[in-house]
XYZ file of C-alpha atoms in Angstrom:
785
model
C 56.057 -63.450 -42.839
C 58.533 -63.828 -45.714
C 62.261 -64.231 -45.263
C 62.766 -60.741 -46.691
C 60.475 -59.225 -44.128
C 62.374 -60.918 -41.327
C 65.563 -59.466 -42.690
C 63.995 -56.035 -42.744
C 62.763 -56.277 -39.183
C 66.229 -57.288 -37.991
C 67.872 -54.177 -39.482
C 65.211 -51.558 -38.985
C 62.856 -50.474 -36.298
C 60.409 -48.775 -38.629
C 56.625 -48.604 -38.272
C 55.848 -46.227 -41.144
C 54.877 -48.986 -43.584
C 57.640 -48.406 -46.134
C 59.260 -51.468 -47.639
C 62.987 -52.079 -47.352
C 64.015 -50.494 -50.671
C 62.135 -47.292 -49.844
C 63.753 -47.215 -46.403
C 67.248 -47.549 -47.935
C 66.545 -44.751 -50.382
C 65.369 -42.518 -47.574
C 68.485 -43.400 -45.544
C 70.858 -42.555 -48.401
C 69.083 -39.361 -49.417
C 71.034 -37.378 -46.839
C 74.274 -37.969 -48.707
C 73.093 -38.660 -52.312
C 70.827 -36.219 -54.105
C 68.963 -38.690 -56.358
C 69.068 -42.410 -55.489
C 69.374 -44.438 -58.689
C 68.007 -47.915 -59.371
C 70.374 -50.784 -60.109
C 71.911 -50.003 -63.527
C 72.415 -52.467 -66.334
C 76.091 -53.447 -66.243
C 78.077 -53.519 -69.469
C 80.965 -56.017 -69.030
C 82.887 -54.551 -71.992
C 83.300 -51.127 -70.400
C 86.920 -50.577 -69.234
C 86.933 -48.850 -65.859
C 90.653 -49.307 -65.291
C 91.494 -47.254 -68.363
C 89.709 -44.349 -66.684
C 91.320 -44.870 -63.276
C 93.282 -41.606 -63.179
C 90.325 -39.545 -64.400
C 87.862 -41.141 -61.971
C 90.233 -40.805 -59.036
C 91.054 -37.157 -59.715
C 87.471 -36.162 -60.464
C 85.405 -38.135 -57.989
C 87.522 -39.816 -55.324
C 90.630 -37.834 -54.402
C 88.762 -35.245 -52.317
C 86.170 -37.669 -51.013
C 85.897 -38.672 -47.356
C 85.104 -42.267 -48.362
C 88.769 -43.328 -48.449
C 90.846 -42.436 -45.415
C 94.247 -43.338 -46.883
C 96.003 -44.019 -50.206
C 96.034 -47.706 -49.268
C 92.227 -47.747 -49.060
C 92.042 -46.169 -52.496
C 94.503 -48.714 -53.871
C 92.409 -51.544 -52.405
C 89.326 -50.092 -54.102
C 90.938 -50.215 -57.535
C 92.092 -53.785 -56.920
C 88.457 -54.575 -56.206
C 87.414 -52.826 -59.430
C 89.904 -54.925 -61.398
C 88.547 -58.183 -59.964
C 84.990 -56.939 -60.392
C 85.590 -56.091 -64.040
C 87.151 -59.499 -64.743
C 84.198 -61.158 -63.051
C 81.734 -59.261 -65.220
C 83.682 -60.031 -68.405
C 83.491 -63.772 -67.696
C 79.724 -63.547 -67.858
C 80.058 -62.768 -71.626
C 76.777 -60.876 -71.619
C 75.206 -57.862 -69.886
C 73.832 -58.769 -66.523
C 70.791 -57.489 -64.709
C 70.325 -57.896 -60.963
C 69.118 -61.304 -59.835
C 65.498 -61.643 -58.820
C 64.802 -60.930 -55.180
C 62.786 -64.141 -54.817
C 64.782 -65.392 -51.823
C 62.714 -68.544 -51.504
C 64.544 -69.889 -54.567
C 68.009 -69.113 -53.182
C 69.976 -71.281 -50.761
C 71.325 -69.187 -47.825
C 74.774 -69.760 -46.329
C 75.866 -69.777 -42.675
C 75.421 -66.001 -42.444
C 71.837 -66.376 -43.740
C 72.791 -64.479 -46.905
C 71.913 -65.932 -50.363
C 74.818 -67.322 -52.337
C 73.752 -65.299 -55.422
C 74.017 -61.565 -54.883
C 70.779 -59.861 -53.920
C 70.682 -56.131 -53.252
C 68.082 -56.667 -50.529
C 70.859 -58.230 -48.440
C 73.201 -55.297 -48.591
C 74.389 -54.187 -45.206
C 72.719 -51.184 -43.660
C 75.623 -48.781 -44.214
C 75.697 -45.141 -45.117
C 78.550 -43.671 -47.147
C 79.108 -40.097 -48.165
C 79.385 -40.054 -51.950
C 80.663 -37.095 -53.943
C 77.735 -35.186 -55.439
C 79.481 -35.296 -58.815
C 78.676 -39.006 -58.931
C 75.048 -38.071 -59.610
C 75.815 -35.018 -61.751
C 78.592 -34.508 -64.267
C 80.755 -31.674 -63.049
C 82.633 -29.790 -65.773
C 86.328 -29.169 -65.212
C 88.210 -25.985 -66.026
C 91.868 -25.201 -66.564
C 93.812 -22.376 -64.872
C 92.710 -19.865 -67.547
C 89.057 -20.664 -66.951
C 88.571 -22.575 -70.204
C 86.350 -25.629 -69.996
C 88.277 -28.928 -70.327
C 86.875 -31.461 -72.790
C 87.426 -34.837 -71.055
C 87.656 -37.877 -73.321
C 86.834 -40.055 -70.306
C 83.844 -38.020 -69.151
C 81.031 -40.375 -68.113
C 77.383 -40.387 -69.080
C 74.699 -40.344 -66.418
C 74.238 -44.104 -66.803
C 77.956 -44.687 -66.313
C 77.982 -42.413 -63.252
C 75.178 -44.455 -61.726
C 77.084 -47.652 -62.505
C 80.279 -46.293 -60.917
C 78.365 -45.313 -57.807
C 77.012 -48.858 -57.603
C 80.540 -50.276 -57.862
C 81.582 -48.126 -54.881
C 78.614 -49.399 -52.900
C 79.475 -52.995 -53.834
C 83.027 -52.407 -52.602
C 81.983 -51.183 -49.163
C 79.339 -53.878 -48.934
C 81.946 -56.523 -49.790
C 84.375 -55.184 -47.178
C 81.765 -55.219 -44.445
C 80.713 -58.779 -45.219
C 84.367 -59.895 -45.216
C 84.750 -58.396 -41.754
C 81.618 -60.169 -40.579
C 82.947 -63.476 -41.919
C 86.142 -63.024 -39.934
C 84.157 -62.177 -36.814
C 81.950 -65.234 -37.368
C 85.076 -67.413 -37.703
C 86.569 -65.838 -34.575
C 83.430 -66.543 -32.560
C 83.406 -70.137 -33.805
C 87.014 -70.612 -32.726
C 86.259 -69.112 -29.308
C 83.270 -71.392 -28.805
C 85.322 -74.437 -29.781
C 87.883 -73.853 -27.024
C 87.457 -76.131 -23.984
C 87.218 -73.144 -21.623
C 84.028 -71.993 -23.399
C 82.089 -74.907 -21.899
C 82.972 -73.676 -18.388
C 82.099 -70.008 -18.793
C 78.818 -70.173 -16.884
C 80.358 -72.328 -14.134
C 83.238 -69.876 -13.742
C 81.013 -66.806 -13.457
C 78.614 -68.560 -11.064
C 81.476 -69.604 -8.777
C 82.818 -66.046 -8.896
C 79.492 -64.692 -7.657
C 79.641 -66.953 -4.602
C 83.353 -67.115 -3.755
C 86.013 -64.462 -3.463
C 88.822 -66.693 -4.790
C 88.587 -69.415 -7.415
C 91.254 -71.572 -9.041
C 91.139 -72.513 -12.717
C 93.253 -75.535 -13.584
C 93.535 -75.956 -17.332
C 95.654 -78.097 -19.599
C 97.725 -76.668 -22.414
C 95.591 -75.182 -25.166
C 92.333 -74.841 -23.221
C 92.217 -71.077 -23.834
C 92.172 -69.834 -20.238
C 94.717 -67.017 -20.653
C 92.901 -65.349 -23.575
C 89.262 -66.131 -22.863
C 88.864 -65.516 -19.139
C 89.728 -61.780 -19.378
C 87.143 -61.556 -22.165
C 84.535 -63.372 -20.060
C 85.112 -60.919 -17.218
C 84.879 -57.894 -19.510
C 81.595 -59.097 -20.994
C 80.280 -59.936 -17.500
C 80.611 -56.288 -16.480
C 83.913 -56.154 -14.595
C 85.436 -52.757 -15.232
C 88.905 -52.866 -13.672
C 90.690 -56.127 -14.465
C 94.378 -56.761 -13.722
C 96.049 -59.840 -15.226
C 99.586 -60.724 -14.154
C 102.110 -62.772 -16.116
C 105.621 -63.805 -15.078
C 107.143 -62.688 -18.413
C 106.880 -59.448 -20.375
C 106.545 -61.174 -23.765
C 103.435 -62.968 -22.488
C 101.931 -59.672 -21.270
C 102.376 -58.020 -24.642
C 101.255 -60.931 -26.818
C 98.196 -61.630 -24.646
C 97.177 -57.971 -24.638
C 97.319 -57.906 -28.429
C 95.357 -61.137 -28.734
C 92.639 -60.145 -26.270
C 92.355 -56.754 -28.011
C 91.737 -58.585 -31.274
C 89.238 -61.023 -29.792
C 87.258 -58.274 -28.067
C 87.304 -56.152 -31.256
C 89.277 -53.440 -29.475
C 92.440 -53.350 -31.606
C 92.064 -49.613 -32.198
C 90.637 -48.790 -28.802
C 92.296 -48.591 -25.401
C 90.104 -50.965 -23.400
C 92.868 -53.594 -23.355
C 96.450 -52.619 -22.583
C 99.700 -53.801 -21.050
C 102.347 -52.462 -18.701
C 105.823 -53.943 -18.462
C 109.150 -52.615 -17.235
C 109.916 -50.227 -20.082
C 106.618 -49.891 -21.910
C 102.932 -49.409 -21.347
C 99.796 -48.784 -23.392
C 97.598 -48.103 -20.399
C 95.303 -45.065 -20.353
C 92.366 -43.969 -18.199
C 89.848 -45.847 -20.338
C 91.714 -49.172 -20.098
C 89.580 -51.902 -18.553
C 91.885 -54.930 -18.922
C 95.552 -54.433 -18.101
C 98.165 -57.166 -18.524
C 101.250 -56.611 -16.368
C 104.261 -58.388 -14.985
C 104.299 -59.395 -11.328
C 106.968 -56.785 -10.584
C 104.700 -53.991 -11.826
C 101.900 -55.137 -9.522
C 104.308 -55.168 -6.559
C 105.376 -51.592 -7.358
C 101.733 -50.563 -7.359
C 101.251 -52.250 -3.991
C 103.914 -49.955 -2.534
C 101.826 -46.884 -3.292
C 98.358 -48.448 -2.973
C 98.363 -51.343 -0.527
C 94.658 -52.080 -1.106
C 94.906 -52.129 -4.919
C 91.867 -49.872 -5.135
C 92.342 -49.471 -8.900
C 91.104 -53.024 -9.507
C 87.969 -54.981 -8.744
C 89.357 -58.327 -9.904
C 92.846 -59.844 -10.092
C 93.814 -62.656 -12.445
C 97.108 -64.297 -11.410
C 98.277 -66.548 -14.234
C 100.915 -69.301 -14.268
C 100.897 -69.731 -10.485
C 102.256 -73.265 -10.918
C 105.632 -71.878 -12.058
C 106.298 -70.748 -8.467
C 108.334 -67.648 -9.241
C 109.602 -65.654 -6.267
C 107.252 -62.727 -6.812
C 104.326 -65.031 -7.619
C 104.531 -66.658 -4.182
C 104.901 -63.231 -2.564
C 101.841 -61.859 -4.389
C 99.772 -64.853 -3.337
C 100.706 -64.191 0.287
C 99.731 -60.515 -0.039
C 96.417 -61.462 -1.651
C 95.683 -63.865 1.204
C 96.003 -60.913 3.600
C 94.293 -58.406 1.312
C 91.057 -60.321 0.734
C 90.261 -60.143 4.457
C 90.259 -56.339 4.195
C 88.658 -55.968 0.745
C 85.599 -58.191 0.600
C 84.685 -56.723 -2.792
C 87.929 -57.867 -4.429
C 87.659 -60.979 -6.572
C 90.668 -63.172 -7.366
C 91.162 -65.799 -10.069
C 94.223 -68.038 -9.905
C 95.152 -69.798 -13.134
C 97.392 -72.824 -13.263
C 98.278 -75.802 -15.360
C 97.030 -79.045 -13.860
C 100.083 -79.178 -11.575
C 99.838 -79.454 -7.789
C 96.470 -77.716 -7.722
C 95.617 -79.050 -4.245
C 98.422 -76.922 -2.795
C 96.859 -73.673 -4.025
C 93.288 -74.673 -3.232
C 94.190 -75.566 0.354
C 96.205 -72.342 0.728
C 93.064 -70.297 0.044
C 90.809 -72.183 2.444
C 89.735 -74.879 -0.032
C 88.678 -72.431 -2.722
C 86.664 -74.021 -5.566
C 88.587 -75.472 -8.496
C 87.279 -75.270 -12.056
C 89.030 -78.033 -13.999
C 89.247 -77.481 -17.733
C 90.488 -80.389 -19.869
C 92.846 -79.551 -22.690
C 92.177 -80.130 -26.340
C 95.089 -82.457 -26.897
C 95.374 -84.877 -29.761
C 97.409 -88.051 -29.587
C 101.113 -87.382 -29.106
C 103.757 -89.962 -29.932
C 106.755 -89.847 -27.572
C 110.162 -90.949 -28.856
C 113.084 -91.251 -26.412
C 116.360 -90.517 -28.211
C 119.080 -90.116 -25.554
C 122.233 -88.364 -26.755
C 125.270 -90.598 -26.719
C 128.076 -89.421 -24.463
C 130.764 -89.837 -27.108
C 128.964 -87.407 -29.429
C 129.919 -84.445 -27.259
C 133.443 -85.523 -26.338
C 136.130 -83.217 -27.648
C 133.737 -80.582 -28.859
C 134.494 -76.960 -28.144
C 130.832 -75.982 -28.328
C 128.650 -76.370 -25.269
C 126.014 -78.198 -27.287
C 126.144 -80.619 -30.184
C 123.661 -79.731 -32.910
C 123.844 -83.087 -34.726
C 120.959 -84.786 -32.816
C 118.672 -81.874 -33.688
C 119.670 -81.881 -37.357
C 119.093 -85.633 -37.562
C 115.517 -85.155 -36.372
C 114.921 -82.337 -38.895
C 116.231 -84.598 -41.669
C 114.094 -87.483 -40.423
C 110.973 -85.277 -40.542
C 111.825 -84.214 -44.102
C 112.161 -87.843 -45.181
C 109.115 -89.200 -43.357
C 106.527 -86.450 -43.808
C 105.690 -84.836 -47.181
C 106.087 -81.074 -47.427
C 102.356 -80.732 -48.111
C 101.670 -82.208 -44.658
C 101.657 -79.067 -42.501
C 103.230 -78.876 -39.067
C 105.971 -76.760 -37.462
C 108.633 -77.650 -34.903
C 109.515 -76.251 -31.462
C 112.892 -76.979 -29.851
C 113.368 -76.429 -26.108
C 116.911 -75.522 -25.036
C 118.263 -74.169 -21.762
C 119.717 -70.781 -22.747
C 120.846 -68.268 -25.340
C 124.266 -69.820 -25.994
C 122.657 -73.192 -26.681
C 120.028 -71.573 -28.926
C 122.701 -69.795 -30.938
C 124.749 -72.984 -31.393
C 121.825 -75.060 -32.657
C 120.333 -72.200 -34.680
C 123.476 -71.650 -36.761
C 123.633 -75.340 -37.689
C 119.868 -75.512 -38.319
C 119.979 -72.453 -40.584
C 122.745 -74.035 -42.635
C 120.645 -77.180 -43.027
C 117.550 -75.076 -43.862
C 119.469 -73.220 -46.563
C 120.464 -76.514 -48.126
C 117.115 -78.301 -47.763
C 114.927 -75.295 -48.660
C 112.178 -76.664 -46.390
C 112.646 -74.783 -43.121
C 112.700 -71.315 -41.661
C 114.566 -71.133 -38.339
C 113.779 -68.533 -35.672
C 114.989 -67.982 -32.092
C 112.796 -67.105 -29.113
C 114.139 -65.821 -25.816
C 113.636 -62.842 -23.499
C 116.612 -60.840 -24.815
C 115.054 -60.376 -28.264
C 113.364 -57.137 -29.237
C 109.566 -57.121 -29.516
C 109.826 -57.057 -33.307
C 112.025 -60.147 -33.323
C 109.809 -61.943 -30.811
C 106.766 -61.296 -32.996
C 108.351 -63.141 -35.918
C 107.678 -66.538 -34.327
C 103.924 -65.950 -34.709
C 104.170 -65.352 -38.472
C 103.170 -68.070 -40.926
C 105.480 -69.975 -43.224
C 104.376 -70.433 -46.853
C 103.005 -73.677 -48.246
C 105.493 -76.529 -48.226
C 107.725 -74.881 -45.627
C 108.008 -75.695 -41.928
C 108.835 -73.198 -39.210
C 111.399 -74.203 -36.588
C 111.340 -72.139 -33.388
C 114.264 -72.636 -31.005
C 113.232 -71.409 -27.567
C 113.991 -71.353 -23.880
C 111.280 -72.463 -21.436
C 109.452 -69.205 -22.276
C 107.419 -71.252 -24.802
C 106.577 -73.905 -22.210
C 103.506 -72.168 -20.808
C 103.740 -68.381 -21.196
C 103.668 -68.190 -25.014
C 101.554 -70.346 -27.311
C 102.602 -70.640 -30.956
C 99.978 -72.181 -33.197
C 100.749 -74.938 -35.653
C 103.376 -76.826 -33.648
C 103.404 -80.536 -34.485
C 106.934 -81.615 -33.583
C 108.671 -81.010 -30.253
C 112.336 -81.611 -29.449
C 112.931 -81.523 -25.693
C 116.542 -81.243 -24.506
C 115.419 -81.945 -20.916
C 117.385 -78.943 -19.653
C 116.567 -75.555 -18.124
C 118.624 -72.721 -16.674
C 117.561 -71.327 -13.315
C 118.965 -68.852 -10.840
C 120.634 -70.355 -7.800
C 122.619 -68.895 -4.907
C 126.255 -69.693 -4.259
C 126.693 -69.178 -0.523
C 130.482 -69.467 -0.697
C 130.905 -66.543 -3.076
C 127.664 -64.788 -2.031
C 126.567 -64.585 -5.665
C 123.602 -65.629 -7.779
C 124.402 -67.888 -10.692
C 122.414 -69.015 -13.699
C 122.926 -72.760 -13.691
C 121.686 -75.580 -15.895
C 119.448 -78.238 -14.337
C 117.295 -81.142 -15.454
C 113.664 -80.200 -15.905
C 110.885 -81.699 -13.792
C 108.449 -84.335 -15.014
C 105.699 -81.725 -14.898
C 107.724 -79.456 -17.222
C 108.398 -82.369 -19.557
C 104.655 -82.972 -19.851
C 104.033 -79.284 -20.506
C 106.591 -79.309 -23.311
C 105.120 -82.454 -24.815
C 101.642 -80.931 -24.771
C 102.717 -78.148 -27.115
C 102.721 -80.705 -29.962
C 99.072 -81.773 -29.741
C 97.052 -78.573 -29.755
C 95.899 -78.556 -33.386
C 96.427 -82.178 -34.435
C 98.379 -85.366 -33.713
C 101.984 -84.600 -32.773
C 105.367 -86.118 -32.086
C 107.638 -85.346 -29.115
C 111.325 -86.247 -29.377
C 112.944 -86.424 -25.948
C 116.738 -86.315 -26.049
C 117.012 -88.362 -22.863
C 116.041 -91.860 -21.830
C 112.804 -92.966 -20.195
C 114.778 -93.833 -17.066
C 116.109 -90.273 -17.018
C 112.544 -89.014 -17.229
C 111.462 -91.122 -14.275
C 114.414 -89.837 -12.242
C 113.405 -86.172 -12.719
C 111.741 -84.349 -9.810
C 107.965 -84.354 -9.935
C 107.833 -80.536 -9.739
C 110.461 -77.817 -10.112
C 111.955 -76.402 -6.913
C 110.155 -73.131 -6.049
C 112.342 -70.105 -6.652
C 111.843 -68.955 -3.066
C 113.866 -71.985 -1.919
C 116.873 -71.528 -4.192
C 117.634 -67.779 -4.483
C 118.678 -65.103 -1.956
C 115.764 -63.254 -0.391
C 117.385 -59.846 0.224
C 115.232 -57.853 -2.224
C 112.069 -59.715 -1.246
C 112.607 -59.151 2.501
C 113.351 -55.467 1.869
C 110.116 -55.127 -0.115
C 108.136 -56.861 2.629
C 109.456 -54.580 5.364
C 108.929 -51.457 3.242
C 105.277 -52.487 2.817
C 104.798 -52.650 6.586
C 105.317 -56.388 7.131
C 107.586 -56.098 10.147
C 108.453 -59.764 10.706
C 109.007 -61.715 7.456
C 109.162 -64.947 9.451
C 105.422 -64.674 10.120
C 104.433 -63.982 6.509
C 101.931 -66.562 5.145
C 104.036 -68.058 2.363
C 102.515 -70.737 0.128
C 105.485 -72.866 1.110
C 107.768 -71.067 3.578
C 111.484 -70.824 2.793
C 114.143 -72.052 5.159
C 114.236 -69.729 8.181
C 118.022 -69.559 7.900
C 117.590 -68.010 4.434
C 115.413 -65.275 5.944
C 117.884 -64.677 8.781
C 120.789 -64.460 6.309
C 118.873 -61.930 4.191
C 118.123 -59.783 7.259
C 121.798 -59.839 8.237
C 122.962 -58.803 4.755
C 120.459 -55.936 4.689
C 121.766 -54.713 8.037
C 125.319 -54.845 6.666
C 124.172 -52.670 3.764
C 122.621 -50.183 6.252
C 119.192 -50.807 4.742
C 117.818 -52.100 8.074
C 118.433 -51.020 11.610
C 120.659 -53.351 13.633
C 118.400 -52.825 16.657
C 114.909 -53.788 15.484
C 115.317 -54.481 11.735
C 113.264 -51.404 10.912
C 113.728 -49.611 7.604
C 116.433 -46.933 7.513
C 116.334 -43.875 5.266
C 118.719 -45.582 2.835
C 116.611 -48.732 2.997
C 113.515 -46.708 2.137
C 115.194 -45.421 -1.017
C 116.570 -48.853 -1.881
C 113.114 -50.395 -1.636
C 111.860 -47.903 -4.215
C 114.546 -48.802 -6.735
C 113.700 -51.828 -8.947
C 117.221 -53.242 -8.635
C 119.404 -55.360 -6.439
C 120.370 -53.758 -3.107
C 124.047 -53.330 -4.038
C 123.185 -51.570 -7.304
C 120.747 -49.318 -5.489
C 123.520 -48.217 -3.165
C 125.624 -47.350 -6.218
C 122.959 -44.893 -7.324
C 122.599 -43.315 -3.900
C 126.328 -42.776 -3.468
C 126.589 -41.450 -7.034
C 124.267 -38.638 -5.980
C 126.257 -38.003 -2.821
C 129.563 -37.757 -4.704
C 128.070 -35.818 -7.644
C 128.998 -38.359 -10.308
C 125.591 -39.536 -11.426
C 125.749 -39.929 -15.205
C 128.381 -42.691 -15.541
C 127.020 -44.530 -12.492
C 123.516 -44.497 -13.988
C 124.920 -46.287 -17.028
C 126.920 -48.766 -14.927
C 123.975 -49.540 -12.657
C 121.673 -50.048 -15.640
C 124.174 -52.321 -17.383
C 124.685 -54.440 -14.248
C 120.913 -54.794 -13.764
C 120.354 -56.703 -16.997
C 122.034 -59.634 -18.712
C 125.451 -58.834 -20.111
C 125.374 -57.338 -23.631
C 128.444 -59.419 -24.488
C 127.429 -62.734 -26.058
C 129.230 -65.458 -24.137
C 129.400 -67.985 -26.975
C 131.688 -65.575 -28.898
C 134.079 -64.882 -26.040
C 136.678 -67.297 -27.479
C 136.470 -66.045 -31.056
C 139.822 -64.366 -31.937
C 138.337 -61.662 -34.188
C 135.689 -60.778 -31.607
C 138.330 -60.548 -28.859
C 140.427 -58.192 -31.008
C 137.497 -55.866 -31.699
C 136.433 -55.828 -28.047
C 139.919 -55.086 -26.702
C 139.774 -51.228 -26.966
C 136.695 -51.235 -24.705
C 138.091 -53.540 -22.041
C 139.029 -51.904 -18.736
C 141.570 -53.008 -16.153
C 139.248 -51.642 -13.459
C 136.640 -54.371 -13.965
C 133.414 -55.224 -15.759
C 131.420 -52.101 -14.726
C 133.934 -49.839 -16.481
C 134.065 -52.130 -19.525
C 130.273 -51.883 -19.817
C 130.508 -48.097 -19.491
C 133.076 -47.959 -22.312
C 130.893 -50.186 -24.489
C 127.822 -48.010 -24.001
C 129.691 -44.738 -24.634
C 131.242 -46.135 -27.820
C 127.868 -47.385 -29.048
C 126.299 -43.968 -28.488
C 129.144 -42.345 -30.413
C 128.748 -44.747 -33.354
C 124.996 -44.113 -33.432
C 125.449 -40.335 -33.295
C 127.737 -40.546 -36.340
C 124.962 -42.212 -38.314
C 126.787 -45.523 -38.708
C 125.119 -48.941 -38.808
C 125.145 -49.922 -35.127
C 123.630 -53.324 -35.839
C 126.685 -54.346 -37.875
C 129.004 -52.701 -35.349
C 127.490 -54.758 -32.512
C 127.488 -57.986 -34.487
C 131.204 -57.681 -35.265
C 131.947 -57.282 -31.535
C 129.646 -60.031 -30.310
C 127.223 -57.602 -28.633
C 123.459 -58.014 -28.247
C 122.246 -54.550 -29.272
C 118.786 -54.919 -27.768
C 120.379 -54.951 -24.310
C 122.032 -51.602 -25.017
C 118.586 -50.193 -25.715
C 117.424 -51.746 -22.445
C 120.296 -49.989 -20.655
C 119.115 -46.684 -22.103
C 115.546 -47.221 -20.971
C 116.570 -48.381 -17.507
C 118.970 -45.457 -17.119
C 116.145 -43.025 -17.763
C 113.921 -44.884 -15.325
C 116.577 -44.712 -12.618
C 117.042 -41.016 -13.295
C 113.305 -40.360 -12.923
C 113.224 -42.272 -9.630
C 116.142 -40.280 -8.233
C 114.434 -37.059 -9.215
C 111.239 -38.219 -7.525
C 113.318 -38.396 -4.340
C 114.660 -34.879 -5.005
C 118.178 -36.243 -5.193
C 120.828 -34.137 -6.932
C 121.318 -35.166 -10.589
C 124.698 -33.635 -11.414
C 123.224 -30.435 -12.806
C 126.540 -28.628 -12.339
C 128.198 -30.962 -14.800
C 125.576 -30.052 -17.400
C 126.146 -26.340 -16.780
C 129.884 -26.772 -17.414
C 129.349 -27.934 -20.989
C 130.847 -25.741 -23.671
C 128.750 -24.427 -26.550
C 130.288 -27.055 -28.847
C 129.442 -29.864 -26.400
C 125.874 -28.625 -26.109
C 125.577 -28.512 -29.892
C 126.886 -32.089 -30.172
C 124.461 -33.184 -27.447
C 121.553 -31.597 -29.314
C 122.726 -33.248 -32.544
C 122.605 -36.695 -30.932
C 119.130 -36.126 -29.561
C 117.895 -34.861 -32.929
C 119.268 -37.905 -34.717
C 117.565 -40.205 -32.264
C 114.336 -38.248 -32.639
C 114.533 -38.752 -36.412
C 115.050 -42.455 -35.847
C 111.882 -42.541 -33.762
C 109.883 -40.806 -36.492
C 111.209 -43.277 -39.048
C 110.333 -46.199 -36.773
C 106.793 -44.927 -36.146
C 106.092 -44.576 -39.875
C 107.004 -48.165 -40.667
C 104.322 -50.801 -40.922
C 104.089 -53.176 -37.996
C 102.265 -55.921 -39.888
C 104.212 -59.061 -40.513
C 102.143 -62.088 -41.448
C 104.058 -64.364 -43.788
C 107.609 -65.573 -44.287
C 109.238 -65.662 -47.709
C 112.352 -66.890 -49.455
C 115.197 -64.460 -50.121
C 118.793 -65.278 -51.017
C 118.100 -69.017 -50.598
C 117.100 -68.661 -46.950
C 113.824 -67.683 -45.384
C 113.587 -64.192 -43.963
C 110.821 -62.061 -42.562
C 108.984 -60.060 -45.198
C 109.423 -56.875 -43.204
C 112.737 -57.347 -41.406
C 113.179 -54.258 -39.335
C 116.570 -53.788 -37.790
C 116.669 -53.346 -34.023
C 118.720 -50.222 -34.665
C 115.543 -48.400 -35.631
C 114.298 -48.566 -32.048
C 114.651 -45.153 -30.563
C 116.561 -43.974 -27.565
C 114.347 -41.184 -26.364
C 117.138 -39.265 -24.703
C 120.856 -39.594 -23.984
């Protein structure tokens, strides 16, 4: 059987004896009246000069092009096609279909075009492309068109359209082929069969994979293709949920479908048809309150278990209890190769699938910061060591040698300090684009770190530990590790949680180093000595052993776990910490002083996704009929402060903040800030500039708005009074102003939805590198006030 016949059999299931050309003609006859053979192409004919005529006559009312952009792409194709034909310098007839004389490529398609290898596609072509249709003016007189085409030209134009769609389809197939190659080259691909076989036998399995092995993106895809229909994947951070959902959607070819979605605190893309849902651990705990058996899922994927977050340990304990009741529930734990014996032993020696990473050689340079460098500085961090490394890279490595840089710092203030100095250096050197990455950024700003820098330019991402394991940015070759991290700790003297700076663990240091060797040899610059490294703890202290447990204990009791002391923790906290939490909950009237059972107030507090003290604010606001301002205060106190701390000593910033400051304390200052921001936005002013001049992170004001609405919905679910009388007392003018604000915000939403979300490359503007589509956070909509 010839190669052509094999190709035919692959595309058709026909037994009527017709050859492939006859079959194609029959297939196209439904949409084209008279199929035409390949025309002789005249390279001197100018199609672009007839663009307007051809578009108006044949294409504008056609269903072939779904948008003006598609039509514009078609004419770009025609321009390239015409140039290609002109280079031939002579009329060209189709190449012989003797495929034995043609060398196929990796897609088994001849290098030289052969119409027998067109894709089996059907397009609806305007009937006028096979018959000249006369045009008439408004008086009925026939228009004599100077660009009117002959029958031969019409046939040629139809062929160009078919070439265009054929070209587009093959380009898509090339991208899919490349995607599948990349997936098969990941280390996790070699363990797919082992993973699925272990999952058939065991209820719980642990996957321990090094950085870059592909476990977070590929395992959900494996499960989907294996037939699992309801897959829940948890992540400790919202940015990881969103970025992973987008990536898995792309890799499963579901970008425009709803099979893969995410659900985080303020946003969700989940619908009834969603099969893979990425969510934060807090969302899963909320679902456990209403469905203790998690009946919506047939498999749970708990990622980043090695980070030992408070809710991660709690979820693992719940799963340990749940799997004894639901034998059909499958569980996959995913961890870096850190302390994996602890988790395996916790789940009765569950099997461990070890996946080696794809790390290249990484050179480690210890460059401890000298003490005298930071003496006398007003800034919390000295940027000079970081700039020296950037300059060293510029001098040692040519700009044609690709490779980006990732800097790990402890917090936002440190990121801002280094970023300002690095941007100044980048503006001077013209070799860098500098971007921040932390949880307070908007989704649009977070997405910028995944964009590509142009040739000869390096990208420098300055991040918190969010880029340590949760987010993977391709192309990183250089790592600068400050050796610091900020974690929540509890101050027993003042009964407050504090975000304090600590040294990282050795395990975290290795994770950070590994980010440099994913795509090629890398270099890790550690701004501490080797002796410092050896003095670090082996693993980070679990969060359950360094933060207050009030909210966790309240959640446990509300879910029916009467004695938290008997809960099967992975590593139990100090019993005195549990006793202290129980005592504080009793003082807040959330638990009974007799038997530690849940009170009515405690039941409501457990439903609210906030600290116990803030929850009580909301409850008493309803009692005293003063809900609206308290909703704003509670929302503002539940997130990081909108005021940027590194600007708190700036004289101009202090002056501009002064009118909003309240003598009654921070809650009232935050209320004044929010009210003033809403007023500025309602007047149509540039709120981004307004916030910048006052040292305010605007994204957090949007978060306050979203959280306020969420709190309001929760209170209404409990049938609690929402200050309706205050709304009734509004004057006509106040109602009109209220409607005006809502309408303006609605217009902002429409404007935001119309904008393109694609952002792929970085470019140079005004001597510094900016994002090609730099959308201001002010375009994000507040749905209601």
